[in-house]
mmCIF file of C-alpha atoms in Angstrom:
data_model
loop_
_atom_site.group_PDB
_atom_site.id
_atom_site.type_symbol
_atom_site.label_atom_id
_atom_site.label_comp_id
_atom_site.label_asym_id
_atom_site.label_seq_id
_atom_site.Cartn_x
_atom_site.Cartn_y
_atom_site.Cartn_z
ATOM 1 C CA MET A 1 154.517 77.727 180.976
ATOM 2 C CA LYS A 2 154.176 75.972 177.645
ATOM 3 C CA PHE A 3 157.237 74.052 176.475
ATOM 4 C CA THR A 4 158.174 75.033 172.914
ATOM 5 C CA TYR A 5 160.838 74.469 170.263
ATOM 6 C CA SER A 6 162.543 77.659 171.507
ATOM 7 C CA HIS A 7 163.037 76.045 174.910
ATOM 8 C CA LEU A 8 164.219 72.818 173.307
ATOM 9 C CA LEU A 9 166.862 74.469 171.103
ATOM 10 C CA THR A 10 168.020 76.578 174.049
ATOM 11 C CA PHE A 11 168.316 73.411 176.099
ATOM 12 C CA ALA A 12 170.314 71.708 173.349
ATOM 13 C CA LEU A 13 172.833 74.559 173.174
ATOM 14 C CA ILE A 14 173.140 75.173 176.923
ATOM 15 C CA THR A 15 173.142 71.645 178.362
ATOM 16 C CA PRO A 16 176.660 70.571 177.262
ATOM 17 C CA ALA A 17 178.123 73.308 179.467
ATOM 18 C CA PHE A 18 175.635 72.882 182.304
ATOM 19 C CA PHE A 19 175.903 69.116 182.559
ATOM 20 C CA SER A 20 179.703 69.228 182.253
ATOM 21 C CA LEU A 21 179.685 71.250 185.465
ATOM 22 C CA PHE A 22 176.872 69.251 187.085
ATOM 23 C CA TYR A 23 178.419 65.847 186.423
ATOM 24 C CA GLY A 24 181.831 67.178 187.472
ATOM 25 C CA VAL A 25 180.507 68.469 190.789
ATOM 26 C CA ILE A 26 178.711 65.242 191.722
ATOM 27 C CA GLY A 27 181.644 63.174 190.440
ATOM 28 C CA VAL A 28 179.969 60.952 187.857
ATOM 29 C CA LYS A 29 181.138 60.211 184.328
ATOM 30 C CA ILE A 30 178.161 60.399 181.987
ATOM 31 C CA PRO A 31 178.564 61.495 178.350
ATOM 32 C CA VAL A 32 177.305 65.074 178.234
ATOM 33 C CA GLU A 33 176.286 64.954 174.579
ATOM 34 C CA PHE A 34 174.303 61.762 175.199
ATOM 35 C CA THR A 35 172.198 63.602 177.777
ATOM 36 C CA MET A 36 171.560 66.377 175.288
ATOM 37 C CA TYR A 37 170.647 63.960 172.485
ATOM 38 C CA LEU A 38 168.222 62.100 174.724
ATOM 39 C CA PHE A 39 166.306 65.238 175.700
ATOM 40 C CA LEU A 40 166.475 66.634 172.171
ATOM 41 C CA LEU A 41 165.084 63.527 170.483
ATOM 42 C CA VAL A 42 162.382 62.931 173.081
ATOM 43 C CA GLY A 43 161.432 66.611 173.186
ATOM 44 C CA ALA A 44 161.225 66.935 169.386
ATOM 45 C CA PHE A 45 159.119 63.780 169.166
ATOM 46 C CA LEU A 46 156.665 64.945 171.839
ATOM 47 C CA LEU A 47 156.324 68.428 170.349
ATOM 48 C CA ARG A 48 155.643 67.049 166.873
ATOM 49 C CA VAL A 49 153.127 64.554 168.185
ATOM 50 C CA ASN A 50 151.384 67.299 170.151
ATOM 51 C CA SER A 51 151.202 69.606 167.117
ATOM 52 C CA GLY A 52 150.472 66.867 164.594
ATOM 53 C CA ASP A 53 153.222 68.229 162.356
ATOM 54 C CA TYR A 54 155.474 65.392 161.163
ATOM 55 C CA LYS A 55 156.955 67.123 158.120
ATOM 56 C CA ILE A 56 160.678 67.783 158.392
ATOM 57 C CA GLN A 57 161.930 70.440 155.990
ATOM 58 C CA LEU A 58 165.347 69.847 154.470
ATOM 59 C CA ILE A 59 167.994 72.522 154.683
ATOM 60 C CA ASN A 60 169.303 74.408 151.636
ATOM 61 C CA SER A 61 170.063 71.823 148.922
ATOM 62 C CA TRP A 62 173.543 73.210 148.201
ATOM 63 C CA PHE A 63 174.451 72.939 151.875
ATOM 64 C CA ASN A 64 173.286 69.309 151.824
ATOM 65 C CA LEU A 65 175.414 68.614 148.757
ATOM 66 C CA TYR A 66 178.631 70.159 150.101
ATOM 67 C CA TYR A 67 178.088 68.697 153.564
ATOM 68 C CA LEU A 68 177.631 65.158 152.214
ATOM 69 C CA LEU A 69 180.501 65.592 149.765
ATOM 70 C CA PHE A 70 182.812 66.721 152.580
ATOM 71 C CA LEU A 71 181.845 63.673 154.656
ATOM 72 C CA CYS A 72 182.440 61.375 151.664
ATOM 73 C CA ILE A 73 185.928 62.830 151.168
ATOM 74 C CA ILE A 74 186.709 62.184 154.840
ATOM 75 C CA VAL A 75 185.530 58.568 154.488
ATOM 76 C CA VAL A 76 187.749 58.113 151.425
ATOM 77 C CA PHE A 77 190.798 59.472 153.265
ATOM 78 C CA PHE A 78 189.892 57.294 156.244
ATOM 79 C CA ILE A 79 191.219 54.323 154.264
ATOM 80 C CA TYR A 80 193.387 56.055 151.635
ATOM 81 C CA PRO A 81 196.336 56.344 151.218
ATOM 82 C CA ILE A 82 197.005 54.809 154.658
ATOM 83 C CA HIS A 83 194.541 53.735 157.327
ATOM 84 C CA PHE A 84 195.578 55.076 160.736
ATOM 85 C CA GLN A 85 194.276 53.533 163.962
ATOM 86 C CA THR A 86 193.665 56.972 165.461
ATOM 87 C CA ALA A 87 191.396 57.725 162.495
ATOM 88 C CA GLU A 88 188.836 55.278 163.892
ATOM 89 C CA ASP A 89 188.419 57.294 167.082
ATOM 90 C CA LYS A 90 188.419 60.553 165.152
ATOM 91 C CA LEU A 91 185.776 59.326 162.697
ATOM 92 C CA PHE A 92 183.586 58.075 165.547
ATOM 93 C CA ARG A 93 183.788 61.461 167.275
ATOM 94 C CA LEU A 94 182.962 63.200 164.005
ATOM 95 C CA LEU A 95 179.831 61.082 163.620
ATOM 96 C CA TYR A 96 178.900 61.491 167.294
ATOM 97 C CA LEU A 97 179.569 65.226 167.704
ATOM 98 C CA ILE A 98 178.763 66.600 164.255
ATOM 99 C CA VAL A 99 176.736 64.270 162.041
ATOM 100 C CA PHE A 100 174.342 62.965 164.670
ATOM 101 C CA LYS A 101 173.969 66.384 166.307
ATOM 102 C CA ILE A 102 172.968 67.980 162.996
ATOM 103 C CA PHE A 103 170.522 65.119 162.419
ATOM 104 C CA ALA A 104 168.982 65.607 165.884
ATOM 105 C CA LEU A 105 168.731 69.387 165.428
ATOM 106 C CA SER A 106 167.088 68.937 162.023
ATOM 107 C CA LEU A 107 164.078 67.397 163.802
ATOM 108 C CA LEU A 108 163.077 70.783 165.236
ATOM 109 C CA ASN A 109 160.421 72.955 163.634
ATOM 110 C CA TYR A 110 162.361 75.870 162.167
ATOM 111 C CA LYS A 111 159.265 77.558 160.806
ATOM 112 C CA TYR A 112 158.161 77.971 164.410
ATOM 113 C CA LEU A 113 161.644 78.974 165.555
ATOM 114 C CA TYR A 114 162.001 81.651 162.880
ATOM 115 C CA ASN A 115 158.611 83.192 163.627
ATOM 116 C CA ASN A 116 159.426 83.108 167.349
ATOM 117 C CA LYS A 117 163.116 83.952 167.213
ATOM 118 C CA ALA A 118 162.595 86.816 169.664
ATOM 119 C CA ASN A 119 161.590 84.238 172.278
ATOM 120 C CA LEU A 120 164.497 82.016 171.254
ATOM 121 C CA TYR A 121 167.011 84.836 171.685
ATOM 122 C CA ARG A 122 165.503 85.781 175.047
ATOM 123 C CA ASN A 123 165.680 82.202 176.281
ATOM 124 C CA LEU A 124 169.289 81.908 175.115
ATOM 125 C CA ALA A 125 170.279 85.188 176.800
ATOM 126 C CA TYR A 126 168.685 84.435 180.173
ATOM 127 C CA SER A 127 169.990 80.862 180.166
ATOM 128 C CA SER A 128 173.486 82.090 179.284
ATOM 129 C CA SER A 129 173.322 84.607 182.123
ATOM 130 C CA LEU A 130 172.325 81.883 184.571
ATOM 131 C CA ILE A 131 175.102 79.543 183.430
ATOM 132 C CA LEU A 132 177.773 82.256 183.698
ATOM 133 C CA CYS A 133 176.658 83.065 187.242
ATOM 134 C CA LEU A 134 176.775 79.368 188.154
ATOM 135 C CA PHE A 135 180.229 79.033 186.622
ATOM 136 C CA PHE A 136 181.512 81.992 188.611
ATOM 137 C CA VAL A 137 180.008 80.816 191.915
ATOM 138 C CA PHE A 138 181.391 77.290 191.609
ATOM 139 C CA TYR A 139 184.762 78.651 190.477
ATOM 140 C CA GLN A 140 184.933 80.828 193.585
ATOM 141 C CA LEU A 141 183.839 77.911 195.775
ATOM 142 C CA GLY A 142 186.886 75.988 194.578
ATOM 143 C CA PHE A 143 185.311 73.392 192.293
ATOM 144 C CA THR A 144 188.370 73.565 190.069
ATOM 145 C CA ALA A 145 191.215 71.331 188.956
ATOM 146 C CA SER A 146 194.740 72.118 187.792
ATOM 147 C CA TYR A 147 195.329 71.686 184.080
ATOM 148 C CA ASN A 148 198.392 69.574 183.227
ATOM 149 C CA ASP A 149 199.935 70.287 186.643
ATOM 150 C CA SER A 150 200.145 73.999 185.804
ATOM 151 C CA THR A 151 198.879 77.069 187.613
ATOM 152 C CA ARG A 152 195.969 77.266 185.181
ATOM 153 C CA LYS A 153 192.714 76.032 186.626
ATOM 154 C CA VAL A 154 189.503 74.845 185.028
ATOM 155 C CA LEU A 155 186.078 74.062 186.441
ATOM 156 C CA VAL A 156 185.540 70.412 187.281
ATOM 157 C CA GLY A 157 183.869 68.511 184.470
ATOM 158 C CA PHE A 158 185.661 70.359 181.658
ATOM 159 C CA LEU A 159 188.476 68.790 179.674
ATOM 160 C CA ASN A 160 190.724 71.849 179.558
ATOM 161 C CA PRO A 161 190.615 75.660 179.941
ATOM 162 C CA ILE A 162 190.200 76.215 176.200
ATOM 163 C CA TRP A 163 186.895 74.334 175.854
ATOM 164 C CA PHE A 164 185.628 75.922 179.062
ATOM 165 C CA SER A 165 186.578 79.391 177.812
ATOM 166 C CA ARG A 166 184.821 78.801 174.504
ATOM 167 C CA PHE A 167 181.561 78.129 176.306
ATOM 168 C CA VAL A 168 182.061 81.265 178.413
ATOM 169 C CA ALA A 169 182.807 83.401 175.346
ATOM 170 C CA ASP A 170 179.740 82.055 173.506
ATOM 171 C CA PHE A 171 177.486 82.836 176.459
ATOM 172 C CA CYS A 172 178.947 86.341 176.791
ATOM 173 C CA PHE A 173 178.300 87.047 173.126
ATOM 174 C CA ILE A 174 174.720 85.730 173.299
ATOM 175 C CA ILE A 175 173.964 88.154 176.133
ATOM 176 C CA ILE A 176 175.670 91.095 174.384
ATOM 177 C CA PHE A 177 173.819 90.322 171.142
ATOM 178 C CA TYR A 178 170.461 90.231 172.928
ATOM 179 C CA MET A 179 171.095 93.457 174.855
ATOM 180 C CA LEU A 180 172.065 95.345 171.706
ATOM 181 C CA ILE A 181 169.219 94.164 169.471
ATOM 182 C CA LYS A 182 166.628 94.725 172.237
ATOM 183 C CA LYS A 183 168.372 97.833 173.632
ATOM 184 C CA LYS A 184 167.945 96.443 177.140
ATOM 185 C CA PHE A 185 170.990 96.863 179.347
ATOM 186 C CA ASN A 186 169.809 94.643 182.162
ATOM 187 C CA PHE A 187 171.879 94.839 185.366
ATOM 188 C CA VAL A 188 171.911 91.041 185.711
ATOM 189 C CA PHE A 189 173.159 90.720 182.134
ATOM 190 C CA LEU A 190 175.973 93.203 182.774
ATOM 191 C CA VAL A 191 177.013 91.361 185.939
ATOM 192 C CA SER A 192 176.947 88.051 184.056
ATOM 193 C CA ILE A 193 179.222 89.446 181.343
ATOM 194 C CA PHE A 194 181.575 90.776 184.026
ATOM 195 C CA PHE A 195 181.688 87.309 185.611
ATOM 196 C CA GLY A 196 182.312 85.798 182.180
ATOM 197 C CA LEU A 197 185.245 88.117 181.490
ATOM 198 C CA LEU A 198 186.754 87.311 184.890
ATOM 199 C CA LEU A 199 186.457 83.604 184.075
ATOM 200 C CA LEU A 200 188.120 84.148 180.691
ATOM 201 C CA PHE A 201 191.019 85.960 182.340
ATOM 202 C CA SER A 202 191.310 83.275 185.023
ATOM 203 C CA SER A 203 191.445 80.485 182.442
ATOM 204 C CA GLY A 204 194.412 82.024 180.648
ATOM 205 C CA SER A 205 192.982 81.100 177.235
ATOM 206 C CA ARG A 206 193.626 83.872 174.744
ATOM 207 C CA GLY A 207 191.845 82.504 171.659
ATOM 208 C CA PRO A 208 188.226 82.637 172.927
ATOM 209 C CA PHE A 209 188.825 86.097 174.423
ATOM 210 C CA VAL A 210 190.171 87.472 171.123
ATOM 211 C CA ALA A 211 187.388 85.741 169.157
ATOM 212 C CA LEU A 212 184.781 87.324 171.442
ATOM 213 C CA LEU A 213 186.239 90.822 171.001
ATOM 214 C CA VAL A 214 186.493 90.512 167.223
ATOM 215 C CA THR A 215 182.968 89.111 166.856
ATOM 216 C CA VAL A 216 181.408 91.753 169.096
ATOM 217 C CA TYR A 217 183.173 94.480 167.130
ATOM 218 C CA PHE A 218 182.061 92.958 163.819
ATOM 219 C CA PHE A 219 178.447 92.698 165.058
ATOM 220 C CA ILE A 220 178.424 96.333 166.191
ATOM 221 C CA TYR A 221 179.988 97.407 162.899
ATOM 222 C CA ILE A 222 177.313 95.545 160.895
ATOM 223 C CA ARG A 223 174.406 96.456 163.156
ATOM 224 C CA TYR A 224 175.061 100.182 163.454
ATOM 225 C CA TYR A 225 175.725 101.071 159.834
ATOM 226 C CA ASP A 226 175.279 104.836 160.257
ATOM 227 C CA TYR A 227 177.975 105.054 162.930
ATOM 228 C CA ARG A 228 180.726 103.059 161.233
ATOM 229 C CA LYS A 229 183.284 105.874 161.083
ATOM 230 C CA LYS A 230 182.949 106.522 164.803
ATOM 231 C CA ILE A 231 183.093 102.798 165.525
ATOM 232 C CA ILE A 232 186.322 102.455 163.540
ATOM 233 C CA LEU A 233 187.882 105.435 165.355
ATOM 234 C CA VAL A 234 186.951 104.145 168.813
ATOM 235 C CA SER A 235 188.110 100.627 167.967
ATOM 236 C CA LEU A 236 191.490 101.912 166.803
ATOM 237 C CA VAL A 237 191.995 103.759 170.073
ATOM 238 C CA LEU A 238 190.945 100.744 172.128
ATOM 239 C CA GLY A 239 193.019 98.425 169.965
ATOM 240 C CA VAL A 240 196.172 100.417 170.668
ATOM 241 C CA THR A 241 195.560 100.888 174.399
ATOM 242 C CA VAL A 242 193.259 98.307 175.967
ATOM 243 C CA LEU A 243 193.631 95.143 173.867
ATOM 244 C CA PRO A 244 197.410 94.610 174.264
ATOM 245 C CA PHE A 245 197.098 95.205 178.005
ATOM 246 C CA ALA A 246 194.245 92.716 178.324
ATOM 247 C CA VAL A 247 195.871 90.010 176.228
ATOM 248 C CA VAL A 248 199.434 90.262 177.532
ATOM 249 C CA LEU A 249 198.962 91.174 181.195
ATOM 250 C CA LEU A 250 195.614 89.641 182.104
ATOM 251 C CA MET A 251 195.644 86.448 180.075
ATOM 252 C CA ASN A 252 198.646 84.699 181.668
ATOM 253 C CA PHE A 253 200.584 84.875 178.405
ATOM 254 C CA ASN A 254 202.331 81.604 177.580
ATOM 255 C CA MET A 255 204.955 82.103 174.878
ATOM 256 C CA TYR A 256 205.735 78.363 174.711
ATOM 257 C CA SER A 257 202.262 77.498 173.377
ATOM 258 C CA VAL A 258 202.579 80.219 170.734
ATOM 259 C CA ILE A 259 205.973 78.912 169.586
ATOM 260 C CA ALA A 260 204.700 75.313 169.509
ATOM 261 C CA ARG A 261 201.725 76.316 167.362
ATOM 262 C CA GLN A 262 203.948 78.281 164.988
ATOM 263 C CA GLU A 263 206.208 75.255 164.608
ATOM 264 C CA TYR A 264 203.220 73.075 163.703
ATOM 265 C CA ILE A 265 202.040 75.636 161.152
ATOM 266 C CA PHE A 266 205.462 75.764 159.478
ATOM 267 C CA LYS A 267 205.632 71.953 159.402
ATOM 268 C CA SER A 268 202.131 71.855 157.894
ATOM 269 C CA MET A 269 203.249 74.181 155.116
ATOM 270 C CA GLY A 270 206.097 71.824 154.323
ATOM 271 C CA PHE A 271 203.787 68.789 154.258
ATOM 272 C CA ILE A 272 201.405 70.577 151.905
ATOM 273 C CA MET A 273 204.224 71.619 149.567
ATOM 274 C CA ASN A 274 205.397 67.994 149.362
ATOM 275 C CA ASN A 275 201.930 66.518 148.862
ATOM 276 C CA ALA A 276 198.912 68.735 148.249
ATOM 277 C CA TRP A 277 196.532 65.783 147.820
ATOM 278 C CA GLY A 278 196.488 64.753 151.480
ATOM 279 C CA TYR A 279 198.223 62.197 153.685
ATOM 280 C CA GLY A 280 195.122 60.544 155.138
ATOM 281 C CA PHE A 281 192.542 61.238 157.810
ATOM 282 C CA SER A 282 194.261 61.624 161.222
ATOM 283 C CA SER A 283 197.722 61.443 159.654
ATOM 284 C CA PHE A 284 199.138 64.551 161.327
ATOM 285 C CA GLY A 285 200.327 62.690 164.438
ATOM 286 C CA MET A 286 202.361 60.236 162.376
ATOM 287 C CA LEU A 287 203.824 63.063 160.284
ATOM 288 C CA VAL A 288 205.063 65.202 163.179
ATOM 289 C CA ARG A 289 205.823 62.581 165.847
ATOM 290 C CA GLY A 290 206.535 59.430 163.892
ATOM 291 C CA VAL A 291 203.884 57.432 165.762
ATOM 292 C CA ASP A 292 200.156 56.997 165.211
ATOM 293 C CA VAL A 293 198.863 59.419 167.856
ATOM 294 C CA ILE A 294 196.246 62.147 167.684
ATOM 295 C CA ALA A 295 197.893 65.483 166.932
ATOM 296 C CA TYR A 296 196.838 68.534 164.983
ATOM 297 C CA PRO A 297 198.270 71.907 163.891
ATOM 298 C CA HIS A 298 195.759 73.923 165.962
ATOM 299 C CA ASN A 299 194.423 75.434 162.766
ATOM 300 C CA ILE A 300 191.472 73.839 161.009
ATOM 301 C CA PHE A 301 192.505 75.016 157.518
ATOM 302 C CA PHE A 302 195.997 73.534 157.734
ATOM 303 C CA GLU A 303 194.629 70.349 159.302
ATOM 304 C CA ILE A 304 192.233 69.796 156.412
ATOM 305 C CA LEU A 305 194.884 70.621 153.806
ATOM 306 C CA VAL A 306 197.390 68.197 155.333
ATOM 307 C CA GLU A 307 195.019 65.304 155.977
ATOM 308 C CA ILE A 308 192.437 65.377 153.157
ATOM 309 C CA GLY A 309 194.171 67.642 150.664
ATOM 310 C CA VAL A 310 193.193 70.510 148.425
ATOM 311 C CA VAL A 311 190.016 68.801 147.205
ATOM 312 C CA GLY A 312 188.684 68.412 150.743
ATOM 313 C CA PHE A 313 189.770 71.967 151.554
ATOM 314 C CA PHE A 314 187.962 73.351 148.493
ATOM 315 C CA VAL A 315 184.730 71.557 149.426
ATOM 316 C CA PHE A 316 185.100 72.807 153.012
ATOM 317 C CA LEU A 317 185.368 76.383 151.702
ATOM 318 C CA LEU A 318 182.265 75.864 149.557
ATOM 319 C CA LEU A 319 180.467 74.641 152.667
ATOM 320 C CA LEU A 320 181.514 77.699 154.661
ATOM 321 C CA LYS A 321 180.541 79.995 151.780
ATOM 322 C CA ARG A 322 176.910 78.927 152.173
ATOM 323 C CA ALA A 323 176.728 81.078 155.321
ATOM 324 C CA LYS A 324 177.094 84.261 153.260
ATOM 325 C CA GLY A 325 173.624 84.090 151.725
ATOM 326 C CA TYR A 326 171.964 83.888 155.140
ATOM 327 C CA PHE A 327 174.068 86.427 156.991
ATOM 328 C CA THR A 328 172.003 89.205 158.576
ATOM 329 C CA SER A 329 172.553 91.401 161.607
ATOM 330 C CA ASP A 330 169.738 89.621 163.472
ATOM 331 C CA ASN A 331 171.021 86.078 162.818
ATOM 332 C CA ILE A 332 172.775 85.245 166.083
ATOM 333 C CA PHE A 333 174.034 81.909 164.779
ATOM 334 C CA SER A 334 175.945 83.594 161.951
ATOM 335 C CA PHE A 335 177.995 85.489 164.519
ATOM 336 C CA LEU A 336 178.471 82.408 166.712
ATOM 337 C CA PHE A 337 179.638 80.619 163.566
ATOM 338 C CA ILE A 338 182.176 83.396 162.893
ATOM 339 C CA MET A 339 183.410 83.236 166.483
ATOM 340 C CA SER A 340 183.844 79.454 166.240
ATOM 341 C CA LEU A 341 185.733 79.847 162.965
ATOM 342 C CA ILE A 342 188.084 82.379 164.586
ATOM 343 C CA ASN A 343 188.670 80.010 167.504
ATOM 344 C CA ALA A 344 189.525 77.255 165.033
ATOM 345 C CA GLN A 345 192.530 79.271 163.836
ATOM 346 C CA PHE A 346 194.202 79.048 167.259
ATOM 347 C CA SER A 347 193.291 75.714 168.827
ATOM 348 C CA GLY A 348 191.523 72.392 168.484
ATOM 349 C CA ASP A 349 191.165 69.910 165.656
ATOM 350 C CA LEU A 350 188.331 69.323 163.200
ATOM 351 C CA ILE A 351 186.227 67.528 165.821
ATOM 352 C CA GLY A 352 187.096 69.894 168.645
ATOM 353 C CA ASN A 353 185.781 72.697 166.439
ATOM 354 C CA SER A 354 182.503 70.896 165.789
ATOM 355 C CA TYR A 355 180.462 73.984 166.637
ATOM 356 C CA ILE A 356 181.565 75.512 163.329
ATOM 357 C CA PHE A 357 179.291 73.000 161.627
ATOM 358 C CA ILE A 358 176.533 73.252 164.241
ATOM 359 C CA TYR A 359 176.279 77.048 164.136
ATOM 360 C CA LEU A 360 176.602 77.044 160.336
ATOM 361 C CA PHE A 361 173.714 74.582 160.130
ATOM 362 C CA LEU A 362 171.555 76.640 162.509
ATOM 363 C CA SER A 363 172.336 79.955 160.797
ATOM 364 C CA ILE A 364 171.238 78.567 157.429
ATOM 365 C CA LYS A 365 168.378 76.424 158.664
ATOM 366 C CA LEU A 366 166.748 79.168 160.717
ATOM 367 C CA PHE A 367 166.906 81.798 157.960
ATOM 368 C CA SER A 368 166.132 79.571 154.972
ATOM 369 C CA ILE A 369 162.419 79.393 155.821
ATOM 370 C CA PRO A 370 160.387 80.256 152.687
ATOM 371 C CA LYS A 371 158.594 83.605 152.915
ATOM 372 C CA LYS A 372 155.166 81.956 152.707
ATOM 373 C CA TYR A 373 155.842 80.315 156.085
ATOM 374 C CA ARG A 374 157.039 83.495 157.789
ATOM 375 C CA SER A 375 154.840 85.553 160.076
ATOM 376 C CA ILE A 376 152.977 88.521 158.624
ATOM 377 C CA ASP A 377 155.310 90.902 160.478
ATOM 378 C CA GLU A 378 158.115 89.801 158.191
#
């Protein structure tokens, strides 16, 4: 089987989850992203050498402008008005998990990927199915660890149930997306989704589960335009009956975490009212705890407003707005971007929600190929 850019991009998106489990099972501490970068850079180099194509096409110029401007604002607030020690770690993780990853992904040939996106989607779906089955098997075999001495468990190799659940939700959506666009309801795919839902329920993380439901509904609503009235009716019935039951009874509802997040949101509002221009990159810990520790409001919008102010927030919105021009019902990365953005309203900080930027980049990059480079079928 010939190794292609479709395999390489699939590998880049799947390996963080796979190697988190693999390294956790064998008990070694190797940076997961480093493994992915190594294969991605070497693979892209070999494929370009083999094809003789060394031209790297830049992404949409407006995206480049807003992306660079957003990074410049972060650098400014890294030293102004106060330099926080925790900002050094946060800036390093931003460069490592967002900036360098986008650079590495930009080395792929997106003209090839666009014209072979059917193969890309198939590879992503089958790989996601395999990973979900592996997750479920190892979870049942007991390769788990308690999270913060609670009853919640997470697979070995993963930092916490939330990040694990996000991977599971992404893989579930990839499979659902592929089944619906290809109209192939493969038994293995259905079993994999069932395993994924069981893992989501077992993790007790509500955000990824809700994000998955909302994104699947939105995809179906966009994809099946002629049946929108029926879709709305069915969704209302399910929303009243099934969703509350699933969230409250099956998701190990933890009211304390909800109250804590609400308190952070209210405090963030007060900080913004007092100073809308920003308190400095990684300043939230000092503001809420009085010491220079990493803390965040579990909402990416409030985090940006508090730390880098209304100017940084406005540029961030301009950056997100670029996704609109490339949103189509067959752009899987647009929907993964939406799901990541929903997740970012409930948990994680700017760096923990790095996949917002990754999926935004891929959704624009893949569908910004000039028509003259597209296959004749387009």
